[in-house]
Coordinates of C-alpha atoms in Angstrom, one line a residue:
M1 CA -5.1 10.6 0.7
R2 CA -2.3 10.4 3.3
I3 CA 0.9 9.0 2.0
P4 CA 3.5 8.2 4.7
T5 CA 7.1 7.5 4.2
G6 CA 7.3 4.0 2.9
S7 CA 4.3 4.2 0.5
M8 CA 4.0 1.8 -2.4
G9 CA 6.3 2.2 -5.4
P10 CA 5.7 1.2 -9.0
A11 CA 2.6 -0.7 -9.8
E12 CA 2.9 -4.4 -9.1
Q13 CA 3.1 -6.7 -12.1
L14 CA 1.2 -9.9 -12.4
P15 CA 3.4 -13.0 -12.5
D16 CA 3.6 -14.9 -15.7
P17 CA 1.1 -17.7 -15.4
H18 CA 3.6 -20.0 -17.2
F19 CA 6.1 -20.5 -14.4
T20 CA 9.7 -20.7 -15.7
G21 CA 11.4 -21.3 -12.4
A22 CA 12.3 -17.7 -11.8
G23 CA 9.8 -16.0 -9.5
P24 CA 9.7 -12.2 -8.9
G25 CA 12.6 -10.6 -7.2
P26 CA 12.5 -8.6 -4.0
A27 CA 11.1 -5.5 -5.9
Q28 CA 8.1 -7.4 -7.0
R29 CA 7.2 -9.3 -3.8
S30 CA 5.7 -6.3 -2.0
A31 CA 5.8 -2.6 -1.4
R32 CA 9.2 -1.5 -0.4
L33 CA 10.6 1.6 1.3
P34 CA 12.2 4.0 -1.1
R35 CA 16.0 3.8 -1.4
T36 CA 18.1 6.6 0.2
P37 CA 20.3 8.2 -2.5
P38 CA 24.0 7.8 -2.1
A39 CA 25.7 10.5 0.0
R40 CA 27.4 13.2 -2.1
A41 CA 30.8 14.8 -1.4
A42 CA 29.2 18.2 -1.5
A43 CA 27.2 17.5 1.6
A44 CA 30.3 17.0 3.7
P45 CA 30.5 20.6 5.0
L46 CA 27.0 20.1 6.5
A47 CA 28.0 17.1 8.6
A48 CA 29.0 19.2 11.6
A49 CA 25.7 21.0 11.6
A50 CA 23.7 17.7 11.3
P51 CA 22.9 17.3 15.1
L52 CA 21.6 20.9 15.3
L53 CA 19.6 20.5 12.1
A54 CA 18.0 17.3 13.4
L55 CA 16.9 19.0 16.6
L56 CA 15.4 21.9 14.7
L57 CA 13.5 19.5 12.4
A58 CA 12.2 17.5 15.3
A59 CA 10.9 20.6 17.1
C60 CA 9.2 21.9 14.0
A61 CA 7.6 18.5 13.0
P62 CA 3.8 18.4 13.2
A63 CA 2.3 16.5 16.1
N64 CA 0.2 14.3 13.8
R65 CA 3.0 13.1 11.6
V66 CA 2.7 9.6 10.2
D67 CA 5.2 7.1 11.7
A68 CA 6.6 4.7 9.1
S69 CA 6.6 2.0 11.8
A70 CA 2.8 2.2 12.1
P71 CA 1.7 2.9 8.5
Q72 CA -1.9 4.1 8.0
V73 CA -3.1 5.4 4.6
G74 CA -6.6 6.5 3.9
A75 CA -7.7 5.1 0.5
G76 CA -4.1 4.3 -0.2
A77 CA -1.4 1.8 0.9
S78 CA 1.7 1.5 2.9
A79 CA 4.5 -0.9 3.2
A80 CA 4.2 -3.1 6.3
A81 CA 6.5 -2.3 9.1
G82 CA 6.5 -2.7 12.8
P83 CA 7.7 -5.0 15.6
S84 CA 10.3 -7.5 14.4
A85 CA 10.1 -11.1 15.5
G86 CA 12.3 -10.1 18.5
A87 CA 10.0 -7.3 19.7
P88 CA 9.2 -7.3 23.4
A89 CA 6.4 -9.8 24.1
A90 CA 4.5 -7.3 26.3
A91 CA 4.3 -4.7 23.5
A92 CA 3.1 -7.4 21.0
A93 CA 0.5 -8.7 23.4
S94 CA -0.9 -5.3 24.3
S95 CA -1.7 -4.1 20.8
G96 CA -1.5 -7.2 18.7
R97 CA 0.4 -7.9 15.5
L98 CA 0.2 -9.7 12.3
Q99 CA 2.6 -11.6 10.0
W100 CA 1.5 -12.4 6.4
R101 CA 3.2 -15.5 5.2
G102 CA 1.9 -15.4 1.6
G103 CA -1.4 -16.4 0.0
P104 CA -4.1 -16.9 2.6
T105 CA -1.7 -17.7 5.4
A106 CA -1.2 -15.2 8.3
I107 CA -0.3 -15.3 12.0
L108 CA -2.4 -13.1 14.3
E109 CA -1.3 -12.4 17.8
R110 CA -3.4 -10.5 20.4
D111 CA -4.0 -10.7 24.1
G112 CA -1.8 -13.8 24.6
L113 CA -3.3 -15.8 21.8
R114 CA -1.5 -16.8 18.6
L115 CA -3.7 -17.9 15.6
L116 CA -2.7 -19.2 12.2
T117 CA -5.0 -18.9 9.2
D118 CA -5.2 -21.3 6.2
P119 CA -1.8 -22.9 6.4
V120 CA -0.1 -23.2 3.0
L121 CA 3.5 -23.9 3.9
G122 CA 5.1 -25.6 0.9
P123 CA 8.1 -24.1 -0.8
R124 CA 8.4 -22.0 -4.0
G125 CA 8.1 -24.1 -7.2
P126 CA 6.2 -24.8 -10.4
A127 CA 3.8 -27.2 -8.6
A128 CA 3.2 -26.0 -5.1
F129 CA -0.1 -27.9 -5.1
V130 CA -2.6 -29.4 -7.6
L131 CA -6.2 -28.2 -8.1
P132 CA -8.8 -30.6 -9.4
K133 CA -9.7 -28.1 -12.1
H134 CA -8.0 -24.9 -12.8
P135 CA -10.3 -21.9 -12.2
S136 CA -9.1 -20.0 -15.2
T137 CA -8.4 -22.7 -17.8
G138 CA -10.6 -25.5 -16.7
V139 CA -7.6 -27.9 -17.1
E140 CA -8.0 -30.9 -14.7
N141 CA -5.4 -31.8 -12.1
A142 CA -3.7 -28.6 -12.7
P143 CA -0.4 -27.8 -10.9
V144 CA -0.2 -24.3 -9.6
A145 CA 3.1 -22.4 -9.1
R146 CA 4.3 -20.6 -5.9
Y147 CA 6.4 -17.6 -6.8
T148 CA 8.0 -16.9 -3.4
D149 CA 9.1 -19.1 -0.6
P150 CA 7.4 -18.9 2.8
P151 CA 9.2 -16.8 5.4
A152 CA 12.3 -18.5 6.9
E153 CA 11.1 -17.5 10.4
P154 CA 9.6 -20.6 12.1
I155 CA 5.9 -20.5 12.8
G156 CA 6.5 -21.1 16.5
R157 CA 3.9 -21.7 19.2
L158 CA 0.3 -21.8 18.1
D159 CA -2.9 -21.7 20.1
V160 CA -5.5 -21.9 17.3
I161 CA -5.5 -22.9 13.6
L162 CA -8.3 -21.4 11.6
L163 CA -9.3 -23.1 8.4
S164 CA -11.7 -21.5 5.9
H165 CA -12.1 -24.6 3.7
N166 CA -10.3 -27.8 2.7
H167 CA -8.8 -27.0 -0.7
A168 CA -5.2 -27.6 -1.5
D169 CA -4.4 -23.9 -1.8
H170 CA -5.6 -23.4 1.7
F171 CA -4.4 -26.5 3.6
D172 CA -1.5 -28.1 1.9
T173 CA 0.4 -31.3 2.4
V174 CA 3.3 -29.7 4.3
A175 CA 0.9 -28.1 6.7
K176 CA -0.8 -31.5 7.3
E177 CA 2.5 -33.1 8.0
T178 CA 4.4 -30.5 10.0
L179 CA 1.9 -28.5 12.2
P180 CA 1.4 -29.7 15.8
K181 CA -1.5 -32.0 16.0
D182 CA -2.8 -31.0 19.5
V183 CA -3.6 -27.3 18.7
T184 CA -7.2 -26.2 18.8
F185 CA -8.3 -26.4 15.1
V186 CA -11.4 -24.4 14.1
L187 CA -12.7 -25.5 10.8
P188 CA -15.9 -26.1 8.7
P189 CA -17.6 -29.4 9.4
D190 CA -16.9 -30.5 5.8
A191 CA -13.2 -30.3 6.5
A192 CA -13.1 -32.2 9.8
E193 CA -12.6 -35.7 8.2
A194 CA -9.5 -34.5 6.3
A195 CA -8.0 -32.9 9.4
R196 CA -8.7 -35.9 11.5
A197 CA -7.1 -38.2 8.9
A198 CA -4.0 -35.9 9.0
G199 CA -3.7 -36.6 12.8
F200 CA -5.2 -33.4 14.3
T201 CA -6.9 -34.2 17.5
R202 CA -8.5 -31.0 18.9
L203 CA -11.1 -30.2 16.2
T204 CA -13.8 -27.6 16.7
P205 CA -16.1 -27.8 13.7
L206 CA -18.2 -24.7 13.2
D207 CA -21.2 -24.4 10.9
W208 CA -22.4 -21.0 9.8
D209 CA -23.5 -18.8 12.6
S210 CA -21.9 -21.1 15.3
E211 CA -19.2 -19.8 17.6
T212 CA -16.5 -20.9 20.0
V213 CA -15.1 -18.9 22.9
I214 CA -11.5 -19.0 24.0
P215 CA -10.1 -17.4 27.2
T216 CA -7.4 -14.7 26.7
R217 CA -5.1 -12.9 29.2
A218 CA -7.5 -10.1 29.7
G219 CA -10.9 -11.4 28.5
R220 CA -12.0 -13.8 25.8
L221 CA -12.0 -14.3 22.1
R222 CA -15.3 -15.1 20.3
I223 CA -14.8 -16.9 16.9
L224 CA -18.0 -16.9 14.8
A225 CA -18.2 -18.8 11.6
V226 CA -20.0 -16.9 8.8
P227 CA -20.8 -17.9 5.2
A228 CA -18.0 -17.7 2.6
N229 CA -19.5 -18.2 -0.9
H230 CA -16.7 -19.3 -3.2
T231 CA -18.6 -18.1 -6.4
H232 CA -21.7 -16.4 -7.6
D233 CA -22.6 -19.5 -9.5
A234 CA -24.9 -21.4 -7.1
A235 CA -24.3 -24.8 -8.6
L236 CA -20.5 -24.4 -8.7
D237 CA -20.6 -23.0 -5.2
A238 CA -22.2 -26.2 -4.0
T239 CA -19.7 -28.4 -5.9
L240 CA -16.8 -26.5 -4.4
G241 CA -18.1 -27.1 -0.9
K242 CA -19.2 -25.1 2.1
G243 CA -16.5 -22.8 3.4
N244 CA -16.3 -20.4 6.3
G245 CA -15.3 -16.8 6.9
Y246 CA -14.8 -15.8 10.6
V247 CA -15.6 -12.8 12.7
L248 CA -13.1 -12.6 15.6
R249 CA -14.1 -10.4 18.5
W250 CA -11.7 -9.8 21.4
E251 CA -13.7 -8.9 24.5
G252 CA -12.4 -7.2 27.6
E253 CA -10.7 -3.9 28.4
S254 CA -9.5 -3.4 24.9
P255 CA -12.1 -4.8 22.5
Y256 CA -11.1 -5.5 18.9
S257 CA -12.9 -7.0 15.8
I258 CA -11.4 -8.7 12.7
Y259 CA -13.4 -10.1 9.8
W260 CA -11.5 -12.6 7.8
T261 CA -13.5 -13.5 4.6
G262 CA -11.9 -16.8 3.5
D263 CA -12.5 -17.5 -0.2
S264 CA -15.6 -15.5 -0.7
V265 CA -17.1 -13.3 -3.3
F266 CA -19.3 -10.3 -2.3
T267 CA -22.7 -11.8 -1.7
D268 CA -25.8 -11.2 0.4
P269 CA -24.4 -13.2 3.3
M270 CA -21.4 -10.8 3.4
R271 CA -23.9 -7.9 3.4
A272 CA -25.6 -9.6 6.4
V273 CA -22.3 -9.7 8.2
A274 CA -21.9 -6.0 7.6
A275 CA -25.4 -5.3 8.9
R276 CA -24.7 -7.2 12.1
F277 CA -21.1 -6.2 12.9
A278 CA -20.1 -3.0 11.2
P279 CA -18.0 -1.1 11.8
I280 CA -15.2 -3.7 11.7
D281 CA -11.8 -2.7 13.2
L282 CA -9.8 -4.7 10.7
W283 CA -10.9 -6.5 7.5
L284 CA -8.8 -9.3 6.0
P285 CA -10.2 -9.9 2.5
H286 CA -9.1 -12.6 0.1
L287 CA -8.3 -10.8 -3.2
G288 CA -6.6 -12.0 -6.4
A289 CA -9.8 -12.2 -8.6
V290 CA -9.3 -16.0 -8.9
G291 CA -11.3 -17.3 -11.9
V292 CA -12.1 -13.8 -13.3
D293 CA -10.8 -15.0 -16.7
G294 CA -12.5 -18.4 -16.5
A295 CA -15.8 -19.6 -17.9
R296 CA -17.6 -19.5 -14.6
G297 CA -16.4 -16.3 -13.1
L298 CA -14.9 -15.1 -9.8
R299 CA -13.8 -17.4 -7.1
T300 CA -12.5 -14.6 -4.9
M301 CA -13.2 -10.9 -4.8
D302 CA -11.8 -8.5 -7.4
A303 CA -11.0 -4.9 -6.6
E304 CA -14.5 -3.7 -7.5
E305 CA -16.2 -6.1 -5.1
A306 CA -13.7 -5.6 -2.3
V307 CA -14.1 -1.8 -2.3
A308 CA -17.9 -2.2 -2.2
A309 CA -17.6 -4.7 0.7
A310 CA -15.2 -2.6 2.7
A311 CA -17.5 0.4 2.4
L312 CA -20.5 -1.5 3.6
L313 CA -18.5 -3.0 6.4
R314 CA -17.3 0.4 7.4
A315 CA -13.9 -1.2 7.9
R316 CA -11.5 1.1 9.7
H317 CA -8.5 -0.7 8.4
V318 CA -7.9 -3.2 5.6
I319 CA -5.0 -5.6 5.2
P320 CA -5.5 -7.4 1.9
I321 CA -4.2 -11.0 1.7
H322 CA -4.5 -13.8 -0.9
H323 CA -2.7 -12.1 -3.7
T324 CA 0.7 -12.1 -5.4
T325 CA 2.0 -15.5 -4.1
F326 CA 0.4 -18.1 -6.4
G327 CA 0.0 -18.6 -10.2
H328 CA -3.8 -18.8 -10.1
Y329 CA -4.2 -15.3 -8.7
R330 CA -5.2 -13.0 -11.5
E331 CA -5.3 -9.4 -10.2
P332 CA -2.5 -7.5 -8.4
V333 CA -3.2 -5.9 -5.1
T334 CA -2.5 -2.5 -6.6
A335 CA -5.8 -2.8 -8.5
F336 CA -7.6 -2.7 -5.1
V337 CA -5.5 0.2 -3.9
Q338 CA -6.2 2.2 -7.0
R339 CA -9.9 1.4 -7.0
A340 CA -10.1 2.4 -3.3
A341 CA -8.5 5.7 -4.1
T342 CA -10.9 6.3 -7.0
K343 CA -13.9 5.6 -4.8
R344 CA -12.4 7.6 -1.9
L345 CA -12.7 4.6 0.4
P346 CA -12.3 6.0 4.0
A347 CA -10.6 2.8 5.3
D348 CA -6.9 2.8 5.9
I349 CA -5.3 0.2 3.6
H350 CA -2.1 -1.5 4.8
V351 CA -0.4 -3.6 2.1
P352 CA 1.6 -6.3 3.9
T353 CA 5.1 -7.5 3.1
D354 CA 5.3 -11.2 3.2
G355 CA 7.3 -12.3 6.3
A356 CA 7.3 -8.9 8.0
W357 CA 5.5 -8.3 11.3
M358 CA 3.1 -5.3 11.5
P359 CA 1.0 -3.9 14.3
L360 CA -2.7 -4.6 14.3
P361 CA -4.0 -1.2 13.4
R362 CA -6.5 0.7 15.5

């Protein structure tokens, strides 16, 4: 296991499911870089030699050292780092970058396109949204807490909105009210009516195994809808509605593939995606083990399922999302990191920091 500077610190703690108005502080939100100890007076005599020492260290450093600005950890995890929001546009466009905005929401930028996944944009609070039935307790019309605010940085220009399914924890009221209505909106057919009612005008409904192609600066992006089974219980899966995952393939001089699962457990359709598209450059799984403690089981993958899926997909890199942010998530992301290490998963795992930009790993 390669552990770069900026690896994860203490194990993440699950938030209290009974929200009290005090969400986790900065130390609980995500992996953080270790603090530098205070300077000591005894080190003062070395100050004059510091420039020479720095040159010697640079000359002796191995050529394959890990850069904290591009964290990559085999069967482990790293804190997200990379281009800030003000990074040069040319650099961002050439390699691509990602910003996780909590829960299932992320911005993907590559080859001139800017995509937003499952927009949940409401503020921190004890009732960020209401679920018709809580996946753990079964309580009807259950409010769910959000423990951290969305990033303060505005979403900015969008070319595509990608929706996995029309549930309140994936497409909330704030998103429906505030997002631009003339952006290309790729979504499951079952979600089209709700998006149209919210005023969105450029809808591209995709059923399973259907695709749309969007021109990019240097080629094109293929967006293929694939099955996302919300649960292993067939009857409940039908009740919850037909959702999508998406395989995104940038074609051109620098091809790149991303598989975003949406809310899916590990099923035969996901195995079929692996058989068709492996190896995947980047896998974006929804974790959190939603419903694991409920009467009808998982609604999103737990660590065990996610590690098995990543191995079958032969994912080169994994950025786990859909964890930590909301009260109905039941398993911390560290469970996935630990299980991946135990199983010696060859993929590099990058644990994102909400609000921080990170390069799309290659």
